Short mmCIF file of C-alpha atoms and ligand atoms in Angstrom, two decimals:
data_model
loop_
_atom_site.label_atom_id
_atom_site.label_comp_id
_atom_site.label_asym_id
_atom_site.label_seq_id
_atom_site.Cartn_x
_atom_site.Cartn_y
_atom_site.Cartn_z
CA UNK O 1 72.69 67.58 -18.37
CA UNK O 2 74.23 69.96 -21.09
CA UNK O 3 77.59 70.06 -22.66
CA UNK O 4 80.13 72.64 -23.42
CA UNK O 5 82.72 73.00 -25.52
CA UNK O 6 86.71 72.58 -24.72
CA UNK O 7 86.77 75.92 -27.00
CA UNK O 8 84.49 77.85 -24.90
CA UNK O 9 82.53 79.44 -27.81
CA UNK O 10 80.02 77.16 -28.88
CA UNK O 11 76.65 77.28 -27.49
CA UNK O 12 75.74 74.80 -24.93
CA UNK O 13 73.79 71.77 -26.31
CA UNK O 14 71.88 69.38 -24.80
CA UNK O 15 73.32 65.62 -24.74
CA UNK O 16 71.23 64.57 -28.20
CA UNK O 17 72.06 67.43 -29.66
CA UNK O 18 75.88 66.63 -28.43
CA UNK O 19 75.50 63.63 -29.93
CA UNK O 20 74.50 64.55 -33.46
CA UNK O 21 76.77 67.69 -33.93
CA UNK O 22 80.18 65.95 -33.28
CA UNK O 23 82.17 68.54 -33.58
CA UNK O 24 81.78 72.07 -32.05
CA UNK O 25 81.11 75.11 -33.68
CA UNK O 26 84.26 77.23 -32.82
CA UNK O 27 86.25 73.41 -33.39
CA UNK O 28 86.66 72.08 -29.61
CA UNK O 29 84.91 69.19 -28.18
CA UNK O 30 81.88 68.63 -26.30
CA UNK O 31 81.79 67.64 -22.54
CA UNK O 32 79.85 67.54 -19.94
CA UNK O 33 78.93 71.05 -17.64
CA UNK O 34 79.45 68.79 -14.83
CA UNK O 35 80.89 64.83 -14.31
CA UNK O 36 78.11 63.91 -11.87
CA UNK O 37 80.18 61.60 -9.20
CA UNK O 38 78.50 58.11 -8.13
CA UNK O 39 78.53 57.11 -4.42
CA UNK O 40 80.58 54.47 -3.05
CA UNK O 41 77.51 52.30 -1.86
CA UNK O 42 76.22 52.81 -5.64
CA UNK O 43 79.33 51.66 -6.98
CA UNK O 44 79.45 48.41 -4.64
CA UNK O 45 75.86 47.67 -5.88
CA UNK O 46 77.29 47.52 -9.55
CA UNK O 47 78.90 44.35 -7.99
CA UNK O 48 78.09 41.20 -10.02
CA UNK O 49 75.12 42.98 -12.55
CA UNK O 50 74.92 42.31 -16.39
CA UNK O 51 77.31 44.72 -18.23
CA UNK O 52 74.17 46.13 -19.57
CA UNK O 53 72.88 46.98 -16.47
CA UNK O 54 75.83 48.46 -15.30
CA UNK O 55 75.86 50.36 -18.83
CA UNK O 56 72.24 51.85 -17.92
CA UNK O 57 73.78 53.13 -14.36
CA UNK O 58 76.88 54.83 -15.51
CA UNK O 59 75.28 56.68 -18.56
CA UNK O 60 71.58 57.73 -17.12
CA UNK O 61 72.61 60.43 -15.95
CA UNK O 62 74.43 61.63 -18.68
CA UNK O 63 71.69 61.24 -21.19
CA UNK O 64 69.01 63.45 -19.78
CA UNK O 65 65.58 63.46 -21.14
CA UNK O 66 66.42 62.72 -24.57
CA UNK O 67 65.29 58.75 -24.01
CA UNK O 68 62.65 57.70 -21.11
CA UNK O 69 64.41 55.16 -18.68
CA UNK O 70 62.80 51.84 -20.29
CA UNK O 71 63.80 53.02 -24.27
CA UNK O 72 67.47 53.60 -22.43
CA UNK O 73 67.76 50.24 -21.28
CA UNK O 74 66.38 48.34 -24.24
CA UNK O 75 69.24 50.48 -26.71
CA UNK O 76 71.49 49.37 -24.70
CA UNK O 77 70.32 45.88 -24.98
CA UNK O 78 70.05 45.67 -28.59
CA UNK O 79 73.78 47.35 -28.81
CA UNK O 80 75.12 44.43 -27.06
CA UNK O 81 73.04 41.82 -28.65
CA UNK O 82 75.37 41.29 -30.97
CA UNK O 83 78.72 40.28 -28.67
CA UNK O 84 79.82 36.65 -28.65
CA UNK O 85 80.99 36.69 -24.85
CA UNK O 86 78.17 36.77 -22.01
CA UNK O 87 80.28 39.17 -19.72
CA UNK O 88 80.93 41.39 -22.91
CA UNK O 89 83.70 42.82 -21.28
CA UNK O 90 85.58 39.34 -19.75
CA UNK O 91 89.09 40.29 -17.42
CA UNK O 92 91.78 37.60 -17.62
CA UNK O 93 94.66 36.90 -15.08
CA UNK O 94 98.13 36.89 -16.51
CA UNK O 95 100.32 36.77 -13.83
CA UNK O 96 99.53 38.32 -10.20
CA UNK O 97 98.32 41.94 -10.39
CA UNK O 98 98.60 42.00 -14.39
CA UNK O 99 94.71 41.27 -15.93
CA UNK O 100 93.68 41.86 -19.16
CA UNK O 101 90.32 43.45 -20.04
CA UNK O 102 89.36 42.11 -23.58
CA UNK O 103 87.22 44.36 -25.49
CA UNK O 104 87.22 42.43 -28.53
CA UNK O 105 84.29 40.24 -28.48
CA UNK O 106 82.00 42.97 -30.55
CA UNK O 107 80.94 42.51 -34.35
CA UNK O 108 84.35 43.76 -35.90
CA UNK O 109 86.51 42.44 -33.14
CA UNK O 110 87.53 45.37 -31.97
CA UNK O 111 86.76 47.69 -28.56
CA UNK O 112 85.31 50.30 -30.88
CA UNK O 113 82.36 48.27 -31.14
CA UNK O 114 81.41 49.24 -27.42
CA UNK O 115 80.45 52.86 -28.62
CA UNK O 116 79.51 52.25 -32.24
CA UNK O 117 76.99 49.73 -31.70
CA UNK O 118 75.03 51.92 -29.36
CA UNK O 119 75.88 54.95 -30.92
CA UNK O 120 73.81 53.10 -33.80
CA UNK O 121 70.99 52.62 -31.76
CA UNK O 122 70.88 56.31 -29.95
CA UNK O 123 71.17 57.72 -33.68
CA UNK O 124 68.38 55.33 -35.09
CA UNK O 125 66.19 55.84 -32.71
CA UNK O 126 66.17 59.62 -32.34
CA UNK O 127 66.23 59.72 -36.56
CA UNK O 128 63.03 57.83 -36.28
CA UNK O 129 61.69 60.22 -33.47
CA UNK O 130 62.63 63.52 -36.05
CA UNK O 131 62.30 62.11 -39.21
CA UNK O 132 65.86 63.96 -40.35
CA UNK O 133 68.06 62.08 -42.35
CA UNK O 134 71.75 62.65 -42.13
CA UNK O 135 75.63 62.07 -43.44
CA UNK O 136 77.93 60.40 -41.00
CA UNK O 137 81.59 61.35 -42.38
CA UNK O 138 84.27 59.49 -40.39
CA UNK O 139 87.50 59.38 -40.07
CA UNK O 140 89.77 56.07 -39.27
CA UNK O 141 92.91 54.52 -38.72
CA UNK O 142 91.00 50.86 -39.09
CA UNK O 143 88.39 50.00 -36.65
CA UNK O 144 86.60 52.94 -36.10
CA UNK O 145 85.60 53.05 -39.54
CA UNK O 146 84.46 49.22 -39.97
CA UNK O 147 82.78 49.55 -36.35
CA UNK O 148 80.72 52.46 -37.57
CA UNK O 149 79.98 50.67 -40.80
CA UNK O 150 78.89 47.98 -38.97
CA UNK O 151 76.32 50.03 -36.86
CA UNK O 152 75.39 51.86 -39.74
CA UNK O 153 74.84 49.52 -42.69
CA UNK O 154 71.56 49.52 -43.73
CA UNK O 155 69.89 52.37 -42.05
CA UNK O 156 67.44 54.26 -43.54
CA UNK O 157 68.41 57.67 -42.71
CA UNK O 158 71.83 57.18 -42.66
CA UNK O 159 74.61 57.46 -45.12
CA UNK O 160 78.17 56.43 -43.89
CA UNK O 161 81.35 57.45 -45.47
CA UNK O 162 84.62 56.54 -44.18
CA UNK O 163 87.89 58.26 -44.89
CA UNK O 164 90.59 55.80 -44.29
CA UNK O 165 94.69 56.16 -45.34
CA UNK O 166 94.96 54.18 -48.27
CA UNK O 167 97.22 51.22 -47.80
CA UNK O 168 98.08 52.27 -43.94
CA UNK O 169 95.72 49.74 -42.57
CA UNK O 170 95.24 45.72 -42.55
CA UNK O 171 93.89 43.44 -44.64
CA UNK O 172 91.33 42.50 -42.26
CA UNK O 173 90.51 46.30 -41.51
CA UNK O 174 90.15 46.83 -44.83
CA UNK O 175 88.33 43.83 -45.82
CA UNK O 176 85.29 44.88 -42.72
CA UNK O 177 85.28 48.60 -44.87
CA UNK O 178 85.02 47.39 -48.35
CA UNK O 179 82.76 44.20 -48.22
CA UNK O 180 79.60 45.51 -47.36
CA UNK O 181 77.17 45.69 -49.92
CA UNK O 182 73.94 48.12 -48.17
CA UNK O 183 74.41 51.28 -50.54
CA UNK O 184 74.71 53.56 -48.06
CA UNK O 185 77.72 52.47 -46.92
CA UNK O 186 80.99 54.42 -48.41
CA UNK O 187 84.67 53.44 -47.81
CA UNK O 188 87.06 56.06 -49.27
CA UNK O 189 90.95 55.43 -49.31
CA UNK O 190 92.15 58.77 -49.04
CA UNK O 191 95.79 59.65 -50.46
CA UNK O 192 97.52 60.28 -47.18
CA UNK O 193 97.93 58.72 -43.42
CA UNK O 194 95.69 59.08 -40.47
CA UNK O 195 95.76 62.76 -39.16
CA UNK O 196 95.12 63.52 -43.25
CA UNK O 197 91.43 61.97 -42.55
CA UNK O 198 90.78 63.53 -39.58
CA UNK O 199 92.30 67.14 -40.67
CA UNK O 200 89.90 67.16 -43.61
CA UNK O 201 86.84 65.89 -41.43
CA UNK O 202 87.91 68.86 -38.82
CA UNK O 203 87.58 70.93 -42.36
CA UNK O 204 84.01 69.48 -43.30
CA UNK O 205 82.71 70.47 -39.41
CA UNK O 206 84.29 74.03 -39.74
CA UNK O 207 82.92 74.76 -43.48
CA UNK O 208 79.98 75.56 -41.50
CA UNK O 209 77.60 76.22 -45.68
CA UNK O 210 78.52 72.06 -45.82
CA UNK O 211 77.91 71.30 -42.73
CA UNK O 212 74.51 72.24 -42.79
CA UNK O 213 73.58 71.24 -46.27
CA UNK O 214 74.60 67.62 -46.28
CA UNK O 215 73.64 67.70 -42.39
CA UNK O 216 77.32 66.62 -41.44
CA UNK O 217 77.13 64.47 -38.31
CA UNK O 218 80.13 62.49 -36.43
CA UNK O 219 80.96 59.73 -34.95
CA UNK O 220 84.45 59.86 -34.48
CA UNK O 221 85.66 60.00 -30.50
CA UNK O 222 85.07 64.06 -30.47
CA UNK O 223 81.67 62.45 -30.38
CA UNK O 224 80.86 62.47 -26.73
CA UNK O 225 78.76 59.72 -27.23
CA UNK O 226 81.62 57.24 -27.64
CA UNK O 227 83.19 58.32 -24.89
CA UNK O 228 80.64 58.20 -22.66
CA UNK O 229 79.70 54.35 -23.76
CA UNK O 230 83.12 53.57 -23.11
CA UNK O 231 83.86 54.59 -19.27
CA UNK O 232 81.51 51.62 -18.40
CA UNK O 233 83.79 49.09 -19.07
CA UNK O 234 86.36 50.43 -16.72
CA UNK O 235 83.70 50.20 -14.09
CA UNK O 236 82.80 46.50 -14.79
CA UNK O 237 86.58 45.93 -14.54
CA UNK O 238 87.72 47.73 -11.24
CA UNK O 239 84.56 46.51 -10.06
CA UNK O 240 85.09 42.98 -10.17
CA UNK O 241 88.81 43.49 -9.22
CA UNK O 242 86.95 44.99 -5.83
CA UNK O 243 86.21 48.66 -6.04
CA UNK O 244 85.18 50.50 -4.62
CA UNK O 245 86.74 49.32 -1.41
CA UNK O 246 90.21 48.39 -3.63
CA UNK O 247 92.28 50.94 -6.07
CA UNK O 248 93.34 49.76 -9.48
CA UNK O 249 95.49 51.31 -12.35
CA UNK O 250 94.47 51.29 -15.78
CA UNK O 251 97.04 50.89 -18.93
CA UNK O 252 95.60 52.22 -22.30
CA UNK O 253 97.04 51.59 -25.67
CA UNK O 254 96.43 55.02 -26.80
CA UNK O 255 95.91 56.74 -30.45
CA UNK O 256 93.95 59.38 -30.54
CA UNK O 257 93.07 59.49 -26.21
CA UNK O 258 89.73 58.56 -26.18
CA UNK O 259 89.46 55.17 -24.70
CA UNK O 260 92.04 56.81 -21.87
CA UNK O 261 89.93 59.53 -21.10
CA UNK O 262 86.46 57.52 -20.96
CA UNK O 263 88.91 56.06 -17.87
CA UNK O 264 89.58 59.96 -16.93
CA UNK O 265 85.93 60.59 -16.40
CA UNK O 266 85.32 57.27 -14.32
CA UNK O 267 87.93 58.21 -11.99
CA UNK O 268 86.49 61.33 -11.71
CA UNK O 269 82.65 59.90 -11.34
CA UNK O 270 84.31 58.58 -7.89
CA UNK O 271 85.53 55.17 -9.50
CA UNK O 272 88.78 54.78 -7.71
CA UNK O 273 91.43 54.59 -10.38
CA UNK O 274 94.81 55.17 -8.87
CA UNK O 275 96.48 55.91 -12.58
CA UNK O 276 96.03 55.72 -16.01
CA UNK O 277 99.11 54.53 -18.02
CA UNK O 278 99.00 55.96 -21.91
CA UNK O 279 100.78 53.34 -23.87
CA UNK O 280 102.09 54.64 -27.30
CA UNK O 281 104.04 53.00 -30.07
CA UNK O 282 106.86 54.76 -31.90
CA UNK O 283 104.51 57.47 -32.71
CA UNK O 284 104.45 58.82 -29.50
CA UNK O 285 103.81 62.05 -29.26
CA UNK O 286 101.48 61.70 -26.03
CA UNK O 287 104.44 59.95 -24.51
CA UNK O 288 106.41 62.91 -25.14
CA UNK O 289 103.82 65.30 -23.82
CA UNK O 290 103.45 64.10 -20.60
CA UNK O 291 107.26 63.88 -20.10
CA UNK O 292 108.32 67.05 -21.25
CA UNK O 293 105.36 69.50 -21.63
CA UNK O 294 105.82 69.93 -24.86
CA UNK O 295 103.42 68.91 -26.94
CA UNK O 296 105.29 68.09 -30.68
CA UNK O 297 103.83 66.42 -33.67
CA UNK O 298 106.00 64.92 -35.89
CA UNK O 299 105.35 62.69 -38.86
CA UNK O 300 103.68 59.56 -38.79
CA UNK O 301 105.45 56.42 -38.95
CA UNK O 302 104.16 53.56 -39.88
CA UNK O 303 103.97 50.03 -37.28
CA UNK O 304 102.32 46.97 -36.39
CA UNK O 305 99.83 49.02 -34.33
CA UNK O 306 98.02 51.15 -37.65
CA UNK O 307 95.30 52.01 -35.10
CA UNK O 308 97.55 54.00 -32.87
CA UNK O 309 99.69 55.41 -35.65
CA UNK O 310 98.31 59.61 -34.91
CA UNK O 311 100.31 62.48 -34.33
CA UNK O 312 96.87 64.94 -33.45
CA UNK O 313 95.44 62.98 -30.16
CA UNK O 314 92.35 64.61 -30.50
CA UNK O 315 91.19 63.78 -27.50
CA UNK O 316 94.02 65.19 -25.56
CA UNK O 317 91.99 68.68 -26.12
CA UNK O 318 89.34 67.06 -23.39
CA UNK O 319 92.32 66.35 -20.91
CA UNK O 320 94.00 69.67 -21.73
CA UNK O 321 90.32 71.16 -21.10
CA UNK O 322 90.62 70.16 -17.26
CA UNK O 323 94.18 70.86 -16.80
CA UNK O 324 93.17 74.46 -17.47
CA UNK O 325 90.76 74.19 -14.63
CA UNK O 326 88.29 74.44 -18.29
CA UNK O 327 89.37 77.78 -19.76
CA UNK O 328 87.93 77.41 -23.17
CA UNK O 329 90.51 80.34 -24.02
CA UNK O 330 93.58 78.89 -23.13
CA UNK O 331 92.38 75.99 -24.68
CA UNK O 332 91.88 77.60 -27.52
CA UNK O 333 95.69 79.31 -27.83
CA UNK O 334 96.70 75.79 -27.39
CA UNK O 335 95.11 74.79 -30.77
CA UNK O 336 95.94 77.40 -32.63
CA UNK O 337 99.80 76.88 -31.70
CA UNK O 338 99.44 73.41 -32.84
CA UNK O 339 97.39 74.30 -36.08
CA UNK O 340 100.24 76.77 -36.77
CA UNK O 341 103.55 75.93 -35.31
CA UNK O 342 103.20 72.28 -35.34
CA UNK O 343 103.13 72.22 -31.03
CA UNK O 344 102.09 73.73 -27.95
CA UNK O 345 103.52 73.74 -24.50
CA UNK O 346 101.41 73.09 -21.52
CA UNK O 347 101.87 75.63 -18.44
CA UNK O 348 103.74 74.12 -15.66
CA UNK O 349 100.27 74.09 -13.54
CA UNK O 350 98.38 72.07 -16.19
CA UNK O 351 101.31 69.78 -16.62
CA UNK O 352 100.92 68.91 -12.83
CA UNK O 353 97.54 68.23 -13.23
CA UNK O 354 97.63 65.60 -16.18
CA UNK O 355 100.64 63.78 -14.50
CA UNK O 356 99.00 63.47 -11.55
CA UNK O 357 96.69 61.03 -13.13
CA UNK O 358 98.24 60.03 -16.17
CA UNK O 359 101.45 58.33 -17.16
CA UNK O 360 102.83 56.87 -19.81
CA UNK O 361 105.23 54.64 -21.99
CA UNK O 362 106.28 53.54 -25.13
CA UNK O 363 106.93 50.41 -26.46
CA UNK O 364 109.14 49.89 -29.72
CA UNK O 365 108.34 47.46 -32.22
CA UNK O 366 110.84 44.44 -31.41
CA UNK O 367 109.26 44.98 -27.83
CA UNK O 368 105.81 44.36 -29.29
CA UNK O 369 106.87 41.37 -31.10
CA UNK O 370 108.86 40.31 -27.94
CA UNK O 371 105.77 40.88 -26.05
CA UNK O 372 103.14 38.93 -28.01
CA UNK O 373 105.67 35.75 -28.00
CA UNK O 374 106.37 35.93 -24.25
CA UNK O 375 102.25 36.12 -23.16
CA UNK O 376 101.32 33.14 -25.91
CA UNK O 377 104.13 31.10 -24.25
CA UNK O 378 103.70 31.96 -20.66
CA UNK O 379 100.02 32.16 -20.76
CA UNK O 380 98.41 30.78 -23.46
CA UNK O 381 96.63 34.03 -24.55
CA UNK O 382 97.60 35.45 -28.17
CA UNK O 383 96.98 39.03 -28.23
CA UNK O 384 97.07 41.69 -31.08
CA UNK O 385 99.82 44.62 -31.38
CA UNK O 386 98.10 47.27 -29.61
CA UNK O 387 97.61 45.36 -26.60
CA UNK O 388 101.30 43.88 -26.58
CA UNK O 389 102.22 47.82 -26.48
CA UNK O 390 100.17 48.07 -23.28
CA UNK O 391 100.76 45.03 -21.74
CA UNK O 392 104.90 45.98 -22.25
CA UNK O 393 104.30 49.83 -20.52
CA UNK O 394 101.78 47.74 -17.93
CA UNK O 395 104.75 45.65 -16.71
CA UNK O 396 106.66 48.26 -16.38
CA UNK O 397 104.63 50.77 -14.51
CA UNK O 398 102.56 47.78 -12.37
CA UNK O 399 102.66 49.12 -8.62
CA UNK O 400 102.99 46.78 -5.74
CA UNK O 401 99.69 45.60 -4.46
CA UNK O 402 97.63 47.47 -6.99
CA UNK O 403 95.89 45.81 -9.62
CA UNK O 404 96.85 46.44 -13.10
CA UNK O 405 94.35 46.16 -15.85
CA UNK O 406 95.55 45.93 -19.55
CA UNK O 407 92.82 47.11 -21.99
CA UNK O 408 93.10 44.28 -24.82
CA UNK O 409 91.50 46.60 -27.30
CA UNK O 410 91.67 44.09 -30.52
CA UNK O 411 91.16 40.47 -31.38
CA UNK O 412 94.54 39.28 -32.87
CA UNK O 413 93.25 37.74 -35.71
CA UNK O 414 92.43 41.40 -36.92
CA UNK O 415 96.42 41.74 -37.19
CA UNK O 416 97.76 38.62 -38.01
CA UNK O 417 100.96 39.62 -40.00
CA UNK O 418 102.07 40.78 -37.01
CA UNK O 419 101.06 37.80 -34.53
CA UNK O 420 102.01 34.97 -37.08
CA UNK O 421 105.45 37.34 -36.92
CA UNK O 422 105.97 37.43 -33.41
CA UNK O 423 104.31 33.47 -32.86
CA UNK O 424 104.72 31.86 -36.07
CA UNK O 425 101.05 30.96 -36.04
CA UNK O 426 98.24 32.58 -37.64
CA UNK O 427 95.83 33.94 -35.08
CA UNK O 428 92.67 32.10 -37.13
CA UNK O 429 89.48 34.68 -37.59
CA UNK O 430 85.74 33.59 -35.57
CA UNK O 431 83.70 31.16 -37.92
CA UNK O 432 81.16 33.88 -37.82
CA UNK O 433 83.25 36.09 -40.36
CA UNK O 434 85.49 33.45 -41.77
CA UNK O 435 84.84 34.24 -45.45
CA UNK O 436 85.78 37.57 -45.21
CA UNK O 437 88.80 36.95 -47.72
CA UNK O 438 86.15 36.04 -50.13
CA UNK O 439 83.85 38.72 -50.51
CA UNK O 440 83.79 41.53 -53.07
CA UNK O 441 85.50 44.40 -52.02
CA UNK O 442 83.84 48.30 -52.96
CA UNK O 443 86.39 51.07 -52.41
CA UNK O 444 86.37 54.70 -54.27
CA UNK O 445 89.84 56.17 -54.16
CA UNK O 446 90.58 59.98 -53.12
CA UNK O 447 92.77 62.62 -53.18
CA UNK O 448 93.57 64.59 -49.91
CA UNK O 449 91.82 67.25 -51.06
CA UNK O 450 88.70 68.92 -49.18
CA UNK O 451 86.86 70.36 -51.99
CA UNK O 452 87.18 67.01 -53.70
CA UNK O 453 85.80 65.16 -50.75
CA UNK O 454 83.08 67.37 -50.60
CA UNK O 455 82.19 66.63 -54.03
CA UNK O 456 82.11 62.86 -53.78
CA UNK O 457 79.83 63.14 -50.94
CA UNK O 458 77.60 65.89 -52.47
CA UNK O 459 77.32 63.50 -55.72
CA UNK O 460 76.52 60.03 -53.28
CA UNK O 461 73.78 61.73 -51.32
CA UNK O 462 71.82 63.37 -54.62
CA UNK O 463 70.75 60.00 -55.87
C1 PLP S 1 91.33 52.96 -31.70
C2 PLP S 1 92.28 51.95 -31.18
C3 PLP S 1 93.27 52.29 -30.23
C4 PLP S 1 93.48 53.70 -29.74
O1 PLP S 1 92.39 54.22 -29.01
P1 PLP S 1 92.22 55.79 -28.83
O2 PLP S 1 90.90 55.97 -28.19
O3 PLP S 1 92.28 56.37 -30.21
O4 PLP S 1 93.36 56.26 -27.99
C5 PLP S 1 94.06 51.28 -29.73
N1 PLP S 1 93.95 50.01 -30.16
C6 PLP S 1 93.02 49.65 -31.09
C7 PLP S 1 92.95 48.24 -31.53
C8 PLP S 1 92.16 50.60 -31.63
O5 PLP S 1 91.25 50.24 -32.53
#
């Protein structure tokens, strides 16, 4: 298999290689030359298997040579070693035709944890193969940063720094960054908001005399890596809901369009997703793009959903990528309008194709209060901000007769101004983390400045 980027001008890499670049050379994103599609009778035998069996079926064939079939299958083992729910991935009823898909039952309680903790194990293990040592920068809006610190931590060839906004995320969020004590583990609060970190990350990757010295490497959703990890939980789900013989829609709390589009490429591996709903808070430029064809960023805004508050959907780029029937060129005019002008707008033909998988919603911040006190009382389950945002555009958009499945992509307790807000209860953390509010906390403070940044991390690596 070997993967090309959204930009058109980067050479073609093989999938480890994919994997430990990040980023592109010309800036686009890696994907795959070709979405190899799974038969029906294949995806009826995924019927009733352990997620991590599942997991091994959906990725081989994505991963090449780079791991023989028996080291593929125990990574993924040891990545979900670690989960506190059998299933992994458990669905939930709500009310006919509206389940819930929790993700949240990973180390840092969050559906990031799907990708980052085998993401760990793919990077340890082919560090150990080359002996190369190398400098994972992130970039987070929460709980991408304290899921890769969590898969990270401790390694041996390995240092992790995470750029996060200062003050722009929760407690808890914050808490899972600054508490651990391995030393290569680096939480920065950067002066700025979300699309701050990841524009000077995007710098790092194109200062190409960086990029090689500190060997830059990312883990961020450009990765393909965490994509790929994460389309086999939307098998799992429309599985057990009956595909392949049974269509289902999908509704995504979306940020930066990663988790969507790991449902993207499932649908297009022959999993048969009807539509994906892209559920956005205020900050909803997505939203926006799909309705109008006009892609605009404005300014973030702050809400109870920090992990969705993005203006640049990075991701988008991969969607955008097969709209234009993957012309790396047009792609590439795209991002330069929006790197200069603040926008792009999608041809009419491209808009046709996104819309006629994806929709999308928004849901305001009364709504998501609204909507985390209406499940608790007329289900029982408590669920965090991001997912009330889906769950509101799921109710909305749920078709007759078609299953709807609500990604519940964080454990409340990781938000619990918000839930003891919209409940009057607070959502209590897992015993397994419950002195979290007690540990010493290690944070270094920057300024949004790339040359700076580049200096801390020069200075942390020499010693
Ligand atoms: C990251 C995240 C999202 C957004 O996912 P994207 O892949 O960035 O669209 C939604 N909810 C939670 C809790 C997250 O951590």
């Amino acid at each position: 298999m070997n993967y090309i980027s959204t930009r058109g001008k980067a050479p073609e890499l093989g999938f480890e290689e994919a994997m430990m670049t990040g980023l592109a050379r010309d800036g686009g994103l890696y994907v795959p030359g070709d979405i190899p599609v799974m038969a029906k009778d294949e995806i009826a035998a995924l019927t009733g298997l352990s997620y991590e069996e599942v997991a091994y079926r959906v990725m081989r064939p994505f991963v090449g040579r780079t791991f023989t079939d028996d080291a593929f299958r125990k990574l993924i083992a040891m990545a979900y070693a670690g989960f506190d729910h059998p299933a992994r991935a458990p669905i939930k009823q709500l009310e006919p035709n509206q389940f819930l898909l929790e993700l949240f039952h990973g180390p840092t309680l969050a559906f990031k944890d799907f990708a980052m903790q085998l993401i760990g194990q793919l990077f340890q293990a082919s560090l150990s193969r080359s002996g190369e040592r190398v400098t994972i920068v992130g970039a987070t809006s929460g709980d991408t940063g304290s899921a890769a610190i969590e898969a990270f931590r401790g390694l041996s060839n390995v240092d992790v720094f995470i750029l996060y906004p200062h003050g722009r995320v929760s407690e808890v969020q914050r808490r899972q960054m600054t508490t651990p004590t391995e030393a290569n583990v680096h939480a920065i609060a950067l002066e700025g908001d979300f699309d701050d970190c990841q524009a000077r990350l995007k710098d790092m990757f194109n200062d190409h005399g960086f990029r090689d010295e500190v060997r830059l490497a990312g883990v961020n959703s450009i990765n393909w890596a965490r994509v790929l990890a994460q389309v086999v939980y939307y098998f799992t789900a429309a599985v057990s809901l009956g595909a392949p013989h049974r269509e289902v829609d999908f509704t995504v709390p979306t940020g930066n369009f990663g988790d969507i589009y790991a449902g993207f490429v499932a649908r297009r591996m022959g999993l048969p997703i009807g539509r994906l709903f892209a559920a956005t808070n205020h900050n909803d430029v997505v939203n926006r793009a799909l309705k109008s064809g006009y892609y605009d960023k404005n300014a973030v805004i702050p809400s109870f959903s920090p992990s969705m508050d993005i203006q640049v959907s990075s991701n988008f780029e991969r969607a955008l990528f097969e709209a234009y029937n993957r012309d790396g060129n047009a792609v590439s005019l795209l991002m330069e309008d929006l790197s200069l002008h603040d926008g792009f707008k999608i041809s009419q033909g491209a808009l046709q194709m996104l819309t006629d998988v994806f929709g999308s919603g928004m849901t305001l911040e009364s709504a998501t209060l609204e909507r985390i006190k209406r499940t608790a009382l007329e289900t029982g389950e408590v669920v965090c901000p991001h997912t009330a945002v889906g769950l509101d555009v799921a109710v909305r958009k749920a078709r007759r007769g078609i299953p709807m499945i609500t990604l519940a992509t964080a454990h409340p307790a990781k938000f619990p101004d918000a839930v003891e807000e919209a409940t009057g209860k607070r959502p209590p953390l897992p015993s397994r983390m419950a002195d979290l509010y007690d540990r010493p906390e290690r944070v270094t403070k920057a300024p949004n400045d790339l040359a700076a940044l580049q200096s801390l991390i020069r200075g942390r690596i020499d010693t």
